[in-house]
Coordinates of C-alpha atoms and ligand atoms in Angstrom, one line a residue:
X25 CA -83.3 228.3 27.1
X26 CA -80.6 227.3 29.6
X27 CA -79.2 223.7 30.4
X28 CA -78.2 224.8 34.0
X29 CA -81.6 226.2 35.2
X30 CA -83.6 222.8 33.4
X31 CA -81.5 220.6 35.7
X32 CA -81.9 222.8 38.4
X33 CA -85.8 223.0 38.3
X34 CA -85.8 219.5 37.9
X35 CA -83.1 219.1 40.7
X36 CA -86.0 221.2 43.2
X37 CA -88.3 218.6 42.6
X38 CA -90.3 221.1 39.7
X39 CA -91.9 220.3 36.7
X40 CA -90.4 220.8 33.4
X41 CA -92.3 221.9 30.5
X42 CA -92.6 220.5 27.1
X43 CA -90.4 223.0 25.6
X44 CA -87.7 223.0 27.8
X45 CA -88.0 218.6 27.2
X46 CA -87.8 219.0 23.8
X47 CA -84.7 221.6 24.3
X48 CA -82.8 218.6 26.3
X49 CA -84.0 215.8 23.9
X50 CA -82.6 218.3 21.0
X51 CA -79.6 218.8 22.1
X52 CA -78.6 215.2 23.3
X53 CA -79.1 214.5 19.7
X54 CA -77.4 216.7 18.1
X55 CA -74.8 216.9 20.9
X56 CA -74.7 220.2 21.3
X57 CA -75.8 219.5 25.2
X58 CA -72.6 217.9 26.9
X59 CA -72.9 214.4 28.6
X60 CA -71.9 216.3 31.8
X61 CA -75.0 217.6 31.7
X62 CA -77.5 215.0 30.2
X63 CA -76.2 213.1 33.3
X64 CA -76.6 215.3 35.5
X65 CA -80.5 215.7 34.4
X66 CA -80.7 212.2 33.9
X67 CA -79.8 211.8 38.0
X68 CA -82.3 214.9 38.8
X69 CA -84.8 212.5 36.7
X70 CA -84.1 209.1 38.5
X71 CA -84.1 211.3 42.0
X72 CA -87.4 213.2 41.3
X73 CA -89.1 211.6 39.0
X74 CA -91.4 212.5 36.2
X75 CA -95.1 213.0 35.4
X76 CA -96.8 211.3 33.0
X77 CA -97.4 214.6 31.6
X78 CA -93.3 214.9 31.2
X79 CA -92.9 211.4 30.5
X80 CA -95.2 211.6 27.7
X81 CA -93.6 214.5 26.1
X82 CA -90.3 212.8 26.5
X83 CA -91.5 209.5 25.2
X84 CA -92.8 211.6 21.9
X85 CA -89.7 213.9 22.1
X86 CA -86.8 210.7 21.6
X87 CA -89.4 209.1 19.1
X88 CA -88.7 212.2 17.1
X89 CA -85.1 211.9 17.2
X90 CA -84.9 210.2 14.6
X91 CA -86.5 208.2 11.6
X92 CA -90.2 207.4 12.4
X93 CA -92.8 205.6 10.8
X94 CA -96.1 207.3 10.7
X95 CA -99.3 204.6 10.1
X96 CA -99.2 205.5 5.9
X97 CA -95.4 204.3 5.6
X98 CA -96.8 201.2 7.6
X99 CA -99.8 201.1 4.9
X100 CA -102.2 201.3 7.6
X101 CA -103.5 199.8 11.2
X102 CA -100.2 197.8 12.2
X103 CA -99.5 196.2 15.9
X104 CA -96.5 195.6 17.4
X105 CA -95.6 193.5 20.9
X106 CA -93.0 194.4 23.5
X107 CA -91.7 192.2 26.4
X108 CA -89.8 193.4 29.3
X109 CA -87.4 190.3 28.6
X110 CA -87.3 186.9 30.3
X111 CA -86.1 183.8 30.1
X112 CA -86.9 180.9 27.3
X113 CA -89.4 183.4 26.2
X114 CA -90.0 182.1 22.9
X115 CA -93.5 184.3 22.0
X116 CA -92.2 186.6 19.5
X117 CA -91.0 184.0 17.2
X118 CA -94.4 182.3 17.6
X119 CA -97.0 185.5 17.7
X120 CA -95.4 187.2 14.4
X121 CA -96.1 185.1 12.3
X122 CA -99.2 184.2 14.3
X123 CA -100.7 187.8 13.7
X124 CA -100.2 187.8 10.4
X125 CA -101.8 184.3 9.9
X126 CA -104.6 186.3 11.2
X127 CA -104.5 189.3 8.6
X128 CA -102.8 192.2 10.8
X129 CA -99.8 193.9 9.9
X130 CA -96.7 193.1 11.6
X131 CA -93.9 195.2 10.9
X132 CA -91.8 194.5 14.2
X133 CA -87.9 196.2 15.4
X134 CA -86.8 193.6 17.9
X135 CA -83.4 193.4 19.9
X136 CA -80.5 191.2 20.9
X137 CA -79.8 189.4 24.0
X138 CA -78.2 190.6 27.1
X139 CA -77.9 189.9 30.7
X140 CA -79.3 186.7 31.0
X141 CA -82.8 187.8 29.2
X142 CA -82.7 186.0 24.9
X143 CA -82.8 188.3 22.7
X144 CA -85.7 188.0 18.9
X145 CA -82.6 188.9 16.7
X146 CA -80.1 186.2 18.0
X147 CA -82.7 183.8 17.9
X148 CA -83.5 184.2 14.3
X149 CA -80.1 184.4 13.2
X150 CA -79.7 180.8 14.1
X151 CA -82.0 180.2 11.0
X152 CA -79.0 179.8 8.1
X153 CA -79.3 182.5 5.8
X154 CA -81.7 184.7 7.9
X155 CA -81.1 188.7 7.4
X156 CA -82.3 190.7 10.2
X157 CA -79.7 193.3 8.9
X158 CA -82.4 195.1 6.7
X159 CA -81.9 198.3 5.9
X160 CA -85.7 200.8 7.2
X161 CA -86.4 200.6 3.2
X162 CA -86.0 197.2 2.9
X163 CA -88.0 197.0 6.2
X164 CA -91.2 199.0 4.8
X165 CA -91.4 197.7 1.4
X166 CA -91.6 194.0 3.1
X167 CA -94.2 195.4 5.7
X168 CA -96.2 197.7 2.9
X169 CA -95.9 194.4 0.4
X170 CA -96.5 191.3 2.6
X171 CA -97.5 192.9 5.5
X172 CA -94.9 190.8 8.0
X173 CA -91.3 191.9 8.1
X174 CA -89.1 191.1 11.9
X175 CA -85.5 193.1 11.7
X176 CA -83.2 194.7 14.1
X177 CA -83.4 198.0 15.7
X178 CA -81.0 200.3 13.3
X179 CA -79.4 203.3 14.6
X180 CA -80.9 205.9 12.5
X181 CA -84.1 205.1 14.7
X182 CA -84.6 207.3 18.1
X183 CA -80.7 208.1 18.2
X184 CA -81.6 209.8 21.6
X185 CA -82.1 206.5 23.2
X186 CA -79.1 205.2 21.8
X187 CA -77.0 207.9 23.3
X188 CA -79.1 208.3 26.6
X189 CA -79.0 204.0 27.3
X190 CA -75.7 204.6 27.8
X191 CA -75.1 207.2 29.9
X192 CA -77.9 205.8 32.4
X193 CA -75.9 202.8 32.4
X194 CA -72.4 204.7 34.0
X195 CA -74.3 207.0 36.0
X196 CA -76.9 204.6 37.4
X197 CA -79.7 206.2 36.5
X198 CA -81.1 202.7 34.4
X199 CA -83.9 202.2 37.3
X200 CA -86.0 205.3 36.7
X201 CA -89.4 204.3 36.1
X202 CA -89.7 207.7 33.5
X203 CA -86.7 206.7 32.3
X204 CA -87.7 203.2 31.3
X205 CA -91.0 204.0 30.0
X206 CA -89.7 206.6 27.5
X207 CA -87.1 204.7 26.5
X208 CA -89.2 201.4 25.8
X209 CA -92.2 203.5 24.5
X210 CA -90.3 205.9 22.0
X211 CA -88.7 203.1 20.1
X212 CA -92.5 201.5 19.8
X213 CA -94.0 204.8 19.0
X214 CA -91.2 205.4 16.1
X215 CA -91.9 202.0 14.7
X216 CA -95.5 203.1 13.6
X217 CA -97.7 200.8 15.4
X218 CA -101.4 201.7 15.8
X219 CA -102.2 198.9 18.4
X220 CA -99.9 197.6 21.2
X221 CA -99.2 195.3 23.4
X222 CA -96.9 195.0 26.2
X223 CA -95.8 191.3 28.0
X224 CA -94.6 193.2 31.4
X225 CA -93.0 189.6 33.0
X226 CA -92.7 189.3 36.5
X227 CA -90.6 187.0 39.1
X228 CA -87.0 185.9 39.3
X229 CA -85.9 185.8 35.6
X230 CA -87.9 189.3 35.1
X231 CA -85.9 192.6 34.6
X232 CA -88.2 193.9 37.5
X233 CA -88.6 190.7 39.9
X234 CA -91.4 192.2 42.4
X235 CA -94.9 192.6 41.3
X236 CA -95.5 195.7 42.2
X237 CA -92.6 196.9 40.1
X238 CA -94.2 195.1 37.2
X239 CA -97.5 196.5 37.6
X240 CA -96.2 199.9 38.2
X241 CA -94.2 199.9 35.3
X242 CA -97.2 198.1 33.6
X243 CA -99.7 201.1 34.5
X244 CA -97.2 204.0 33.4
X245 CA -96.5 202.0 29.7
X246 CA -100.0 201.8 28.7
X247 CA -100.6 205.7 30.1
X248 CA -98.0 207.0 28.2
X249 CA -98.8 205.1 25.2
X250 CA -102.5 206.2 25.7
X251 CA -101.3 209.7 25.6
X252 CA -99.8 209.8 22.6
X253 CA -102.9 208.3 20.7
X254 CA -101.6 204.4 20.7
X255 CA -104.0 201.7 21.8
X256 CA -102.9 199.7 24.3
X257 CA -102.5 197.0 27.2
X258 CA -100.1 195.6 28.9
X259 CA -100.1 191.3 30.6
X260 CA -98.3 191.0 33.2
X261 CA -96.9 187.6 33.0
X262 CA -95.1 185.2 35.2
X263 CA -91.2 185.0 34.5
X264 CA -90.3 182.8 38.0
X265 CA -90.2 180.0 35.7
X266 CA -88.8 179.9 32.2
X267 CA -91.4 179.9 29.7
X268 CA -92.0 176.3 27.9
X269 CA -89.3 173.9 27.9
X270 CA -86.3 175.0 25.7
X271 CA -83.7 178.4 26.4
X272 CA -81.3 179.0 23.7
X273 CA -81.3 180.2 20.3
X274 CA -81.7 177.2 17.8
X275 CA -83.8 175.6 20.7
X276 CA -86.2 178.3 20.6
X277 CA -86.7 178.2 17.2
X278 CA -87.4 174.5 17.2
X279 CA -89.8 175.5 20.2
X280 CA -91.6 177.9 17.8
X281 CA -91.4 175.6 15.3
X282 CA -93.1 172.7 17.5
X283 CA -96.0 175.5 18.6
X284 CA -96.7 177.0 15.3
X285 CA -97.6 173.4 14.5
X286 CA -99.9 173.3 17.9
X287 CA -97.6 170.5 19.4
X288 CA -95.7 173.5 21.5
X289 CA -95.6 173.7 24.9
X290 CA -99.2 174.9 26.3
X291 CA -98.0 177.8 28.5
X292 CA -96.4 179.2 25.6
X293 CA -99.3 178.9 23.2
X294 CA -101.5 180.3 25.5
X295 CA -99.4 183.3 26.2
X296 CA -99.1 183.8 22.5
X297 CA -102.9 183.6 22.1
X298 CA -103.5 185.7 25.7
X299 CA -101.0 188.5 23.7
X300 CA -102.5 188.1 20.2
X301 CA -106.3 188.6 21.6
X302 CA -105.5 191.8 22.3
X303 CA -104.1 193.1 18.8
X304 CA -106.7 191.2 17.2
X305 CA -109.3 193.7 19.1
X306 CA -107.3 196.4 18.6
X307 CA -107.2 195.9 15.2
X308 CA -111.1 194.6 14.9
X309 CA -110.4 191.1 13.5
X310 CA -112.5 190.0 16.6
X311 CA -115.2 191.2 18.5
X312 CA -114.3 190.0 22.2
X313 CA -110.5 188.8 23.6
X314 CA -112.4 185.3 24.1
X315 CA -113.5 185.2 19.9
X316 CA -109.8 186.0 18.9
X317 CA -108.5 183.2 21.2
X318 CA -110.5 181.0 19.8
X319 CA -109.3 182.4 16.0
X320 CA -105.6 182.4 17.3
X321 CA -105.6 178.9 18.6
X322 CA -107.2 177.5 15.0
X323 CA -104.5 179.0 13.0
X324 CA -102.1 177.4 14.9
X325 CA -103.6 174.1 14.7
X326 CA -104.6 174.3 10.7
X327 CA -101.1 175.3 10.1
X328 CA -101.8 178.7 8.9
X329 CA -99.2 180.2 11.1
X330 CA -96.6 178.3 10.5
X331 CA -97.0 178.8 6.5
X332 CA -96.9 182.7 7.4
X333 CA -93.5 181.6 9.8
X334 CA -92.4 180.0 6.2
X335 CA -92.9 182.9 4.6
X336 CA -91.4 185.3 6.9
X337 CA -88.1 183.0 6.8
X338 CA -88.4 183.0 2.9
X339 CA -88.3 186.1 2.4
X340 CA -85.7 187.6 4.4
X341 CA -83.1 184.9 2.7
X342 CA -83.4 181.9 5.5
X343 CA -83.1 178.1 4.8
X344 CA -87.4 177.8 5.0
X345 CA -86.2 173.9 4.5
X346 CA -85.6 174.5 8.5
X347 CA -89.3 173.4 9.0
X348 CA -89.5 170.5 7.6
X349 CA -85.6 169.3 9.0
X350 CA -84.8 170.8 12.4
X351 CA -81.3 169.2 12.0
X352 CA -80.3 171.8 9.1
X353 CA -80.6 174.0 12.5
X354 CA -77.5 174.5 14.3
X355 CA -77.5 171.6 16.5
X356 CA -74.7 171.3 19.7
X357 CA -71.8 168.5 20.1
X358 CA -73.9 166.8 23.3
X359 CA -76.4 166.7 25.4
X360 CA -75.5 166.3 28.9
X361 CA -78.5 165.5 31.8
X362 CA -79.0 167.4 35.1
X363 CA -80.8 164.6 37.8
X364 CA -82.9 165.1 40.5
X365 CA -80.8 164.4 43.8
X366 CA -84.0 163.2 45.9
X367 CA -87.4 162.2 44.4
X368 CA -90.5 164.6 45.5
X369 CA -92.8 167.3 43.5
X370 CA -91.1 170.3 41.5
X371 CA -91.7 173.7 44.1
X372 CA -89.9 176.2 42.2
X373 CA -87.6 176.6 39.0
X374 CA -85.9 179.5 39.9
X375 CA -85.9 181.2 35.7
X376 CA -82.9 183.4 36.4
X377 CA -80.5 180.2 37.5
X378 CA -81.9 178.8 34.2
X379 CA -80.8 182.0 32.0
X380 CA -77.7 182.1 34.1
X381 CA -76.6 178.8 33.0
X382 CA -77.7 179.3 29.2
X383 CA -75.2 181.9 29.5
X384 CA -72.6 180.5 30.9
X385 CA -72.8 177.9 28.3
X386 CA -72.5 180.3 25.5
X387 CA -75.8 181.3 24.3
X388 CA -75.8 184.9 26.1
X389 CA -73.8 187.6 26.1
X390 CA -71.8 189.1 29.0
X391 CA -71.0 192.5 27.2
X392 CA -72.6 193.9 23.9
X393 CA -69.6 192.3 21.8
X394 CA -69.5 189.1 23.3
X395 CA -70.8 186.2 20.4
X396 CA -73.3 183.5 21.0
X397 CA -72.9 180.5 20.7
X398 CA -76.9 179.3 18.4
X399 CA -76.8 175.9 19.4
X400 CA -76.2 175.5 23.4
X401 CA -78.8 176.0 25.8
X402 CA -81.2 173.9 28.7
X403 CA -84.3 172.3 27.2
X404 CA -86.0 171.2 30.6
X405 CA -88.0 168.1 30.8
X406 CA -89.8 169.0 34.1
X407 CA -91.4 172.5 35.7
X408 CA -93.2 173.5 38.7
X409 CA -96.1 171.2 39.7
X410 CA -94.4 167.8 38.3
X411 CA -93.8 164.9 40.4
X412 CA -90.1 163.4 40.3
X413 CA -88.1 160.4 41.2
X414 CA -84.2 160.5 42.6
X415 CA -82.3 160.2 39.4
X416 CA -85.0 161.6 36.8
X417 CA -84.0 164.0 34.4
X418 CA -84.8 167.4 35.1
X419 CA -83.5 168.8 32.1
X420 CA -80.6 168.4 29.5
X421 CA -78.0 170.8 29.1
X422 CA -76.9 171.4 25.4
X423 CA -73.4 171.6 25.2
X424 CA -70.3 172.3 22.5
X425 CA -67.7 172.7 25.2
X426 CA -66.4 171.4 29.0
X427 CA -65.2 174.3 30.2
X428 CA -68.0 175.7 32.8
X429 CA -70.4 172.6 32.0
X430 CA -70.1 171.5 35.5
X431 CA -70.7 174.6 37.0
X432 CA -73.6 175.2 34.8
X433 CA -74.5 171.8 35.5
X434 CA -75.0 172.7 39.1
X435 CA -76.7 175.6 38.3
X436 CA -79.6 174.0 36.4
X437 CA -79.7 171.6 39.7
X438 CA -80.1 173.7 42.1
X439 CA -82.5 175.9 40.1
X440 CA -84.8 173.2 41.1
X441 CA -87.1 173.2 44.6
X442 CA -87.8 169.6 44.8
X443 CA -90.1 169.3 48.2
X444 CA -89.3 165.6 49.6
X445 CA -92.8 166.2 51.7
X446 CA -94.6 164.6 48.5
X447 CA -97.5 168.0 49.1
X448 CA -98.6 169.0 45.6
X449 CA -97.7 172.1 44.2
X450 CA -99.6 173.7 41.5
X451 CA -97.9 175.6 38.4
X452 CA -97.7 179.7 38.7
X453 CA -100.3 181.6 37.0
X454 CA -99.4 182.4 33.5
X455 CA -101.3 185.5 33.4
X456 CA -101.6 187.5 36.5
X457 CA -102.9 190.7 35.6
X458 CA -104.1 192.6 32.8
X459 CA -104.2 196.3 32.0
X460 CA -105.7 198.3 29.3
X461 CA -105.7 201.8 28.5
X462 CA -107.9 204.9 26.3
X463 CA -106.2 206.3 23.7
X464 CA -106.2 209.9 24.0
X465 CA -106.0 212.5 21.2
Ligands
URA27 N1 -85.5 198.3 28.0 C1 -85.3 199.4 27.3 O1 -85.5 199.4 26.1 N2 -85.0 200.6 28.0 C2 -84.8 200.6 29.3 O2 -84.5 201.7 29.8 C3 -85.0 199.4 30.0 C4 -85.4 198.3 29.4
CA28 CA1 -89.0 178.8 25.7

């Protein structure tokens, strides 16, 4: 097989075959293809596109690259969750420990932040003592033991990804819906789940803003997924708004904290429990969505999930005193107010001003090596739909240092539509489509 005529055919618009894939894949990882060339396909790729035919192989090719769990090293039917990223999204930290409240097994690679999306790892790491560092036997023996184990992605897994993330992003070649889908689908399929389920967000603090981006990129996740034998679905879910109230690291753990108790924000509980449903199916700890709802929303009101977010915490090496004292959490120097220049009712909170800020404040990263700052972020005290004075609060700003605190400051204010006509406006729907898929195979 030949490098130049695979990015030719793909160049004329024809479609490759499995082997000649799997050639490509093979050689990326074992660099015996130069990048010249990768990128070269890669731009073929992003110009012609893929089927879901190719993009299934592909997806099953770059899962191989590497170490993958099969559903024995998992010690059975396991789930796993993926979200496109957002803003203040807070639902991993609070459906982990959720699902396994509920009996499934949760063995779950998560990432860090970047660009003005949070990041599980990050988040966690505010918890002193917390190792996310494990090594993939450390990983399995605390998924095959206690069936609940949350780590960071290690470089030993889908190594093709690794090396093919960063080519797309010099040659511009990230936006390929193919491309996207096989890179966000091989690192679930090498993680060994059974059951999956996507949170695709949509709106302005969303990787993909429009909706019919989402719900394209929705559809082809839960096909390719399908094809290689997972069951899935994918919510597409509302990102115009940050999700609950608080954006930062140690804020979002006090936010998960606060909902594992059932005093969390509602939109966020229900998302966890919308998400959860569908594992719980999956996994035949519920007959109907509706029953596992119902089960998900008990164990976070009889404190079941929050003894399994105890655990969790316990047992990779954090402080589980945290729960009890939310000041042994990293905690900022001040907390300084953003006000509401006119009175009227909240029209819009634009979610990628509010990320943008959090940033700027510290609690992002600009570039991979950047360091966050845990305690800094924007907890907001009103969202679309509320009614304010001039002078209220809108939200506080949580800060260890001056320098950009005005401009973020500014930021978080003019995030805000306030419409002076006094008309109503009603909050976005949380949940704004849902897609499911046949496994195949
Ligand atoms: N997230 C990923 O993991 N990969 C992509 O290509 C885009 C988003
Ligand atoms: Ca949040």
């Amino acid at each position: 097989m030949n490098t130049v005529d695979i990015i030719r055919k793909k160049r004329d618009g024809d479609v490759l075959t499995p082997e000649e894939i799997r050639y490509w894949i093979a050689g990326v990882s074992d660099k015996s293809i130069p990048e010249y060339q990768s990128s070269a396909l890669l731009m073929a790729i992003r110009l012609q596109g893929m089927t879901d035919e190719e993009t299934a192989v592909l997806t099953d090719a770059m899962a191989h690259s590497g170490k993958l769990f099969t559903p024995e090293d998992m010690g059975g039917f396991s789930v796993d969750k993926h979200s496109t990223g957002g803003v203040g999204d807070t639902t991993t930290l609070v459906l982990i420990p959720l699902l396994a409240a509920a009996g499934l097994t949760v063995g779950k690679l998560s990432g860090r932040a970047l660009g003005h999306t949070g990041g599980t790892i990050d988040k966690l790491e505010s918890i002193p003592g917390f190792r996310t560092d494990l090594n993939l036997d450390e990983f399995l023996s605390l998924v095959q033991d206690t069936r609940l184990a949350l780590a960071d992605h290690t470089d030993d897994m889908v190594p093709a990804d690794l090396i093919l993330y960063e080519l797309r992003d010099v040659t511009s070649t990230v936006d390929s819906l193919p491309l996207i889908v096989a890179s966000i689908m091989s690192k679930k399929i090498a993680g060994g789940a059974q059951g999956i389920v996507i949170d695709v967000k949509t709106g302005a603090g969303a990787f993909l803003p429009e909706l019919e981006d989402s719900r394209r990129l929705a559809h082809s996740l839960v096909a390719i997924g399908s094809k290689l034998g997972r069951q899935m679905s994918a919510l597409i879910t509302d990102m115009s708004q940050p999700l609950g109230l608080m954006t930062g690291n140690a804020l979002e753990v006090i936010e998960a904290i606060d909902t594992l108790r059932g005093e969390g924000p509602s939109d966020l509980a229900t998302l966890c429990c919308e998400l959860g449903a569908e594992l719980l199916v999956f996994a035949g700890e519920a007959a109907t969505r509706e029953e596992a709802v119902l089960k998900l929303d008990q164990l976070l009101m009889n404190g079941k999930a929050l003894d399994a977010f105890r655990q969790l915490i316990g047992q990779q090496h954090g402080n589980t005193a945290v729960i009890d004292d939310l000041a042994l959490l990293p905690r900022a120097a001040r907390k300084v107010e953003a006000r509401a220049l006119h009175a009227g009712s909240v029209a819009r909170l634009d979610a990628l001003e509010i990320g943008r800020a959090a940033n700027l404040l510290g609690a992002g990263r600009f570039t991979k090596e950047d360091d966050i700052d845990p305690a800094v972020g924007i907890q907001l005290n009103v969202k679309v739909g509320d009614r304010v004075e001039k002078d209220d609060i809108l939200a506080w700003l949580h800060v260890n240092s001056e320098e950009h605190l005005d401009q973020a400051c500014r930021m978080v204010e003019g995030a805000y539509t306030i419409d002076a006509s006094g008309d109503p406006h009603q909050p976005p729907a949380l949940i704004v489509e849902r897609i499911v898929g046949t496994p195949e195979g």
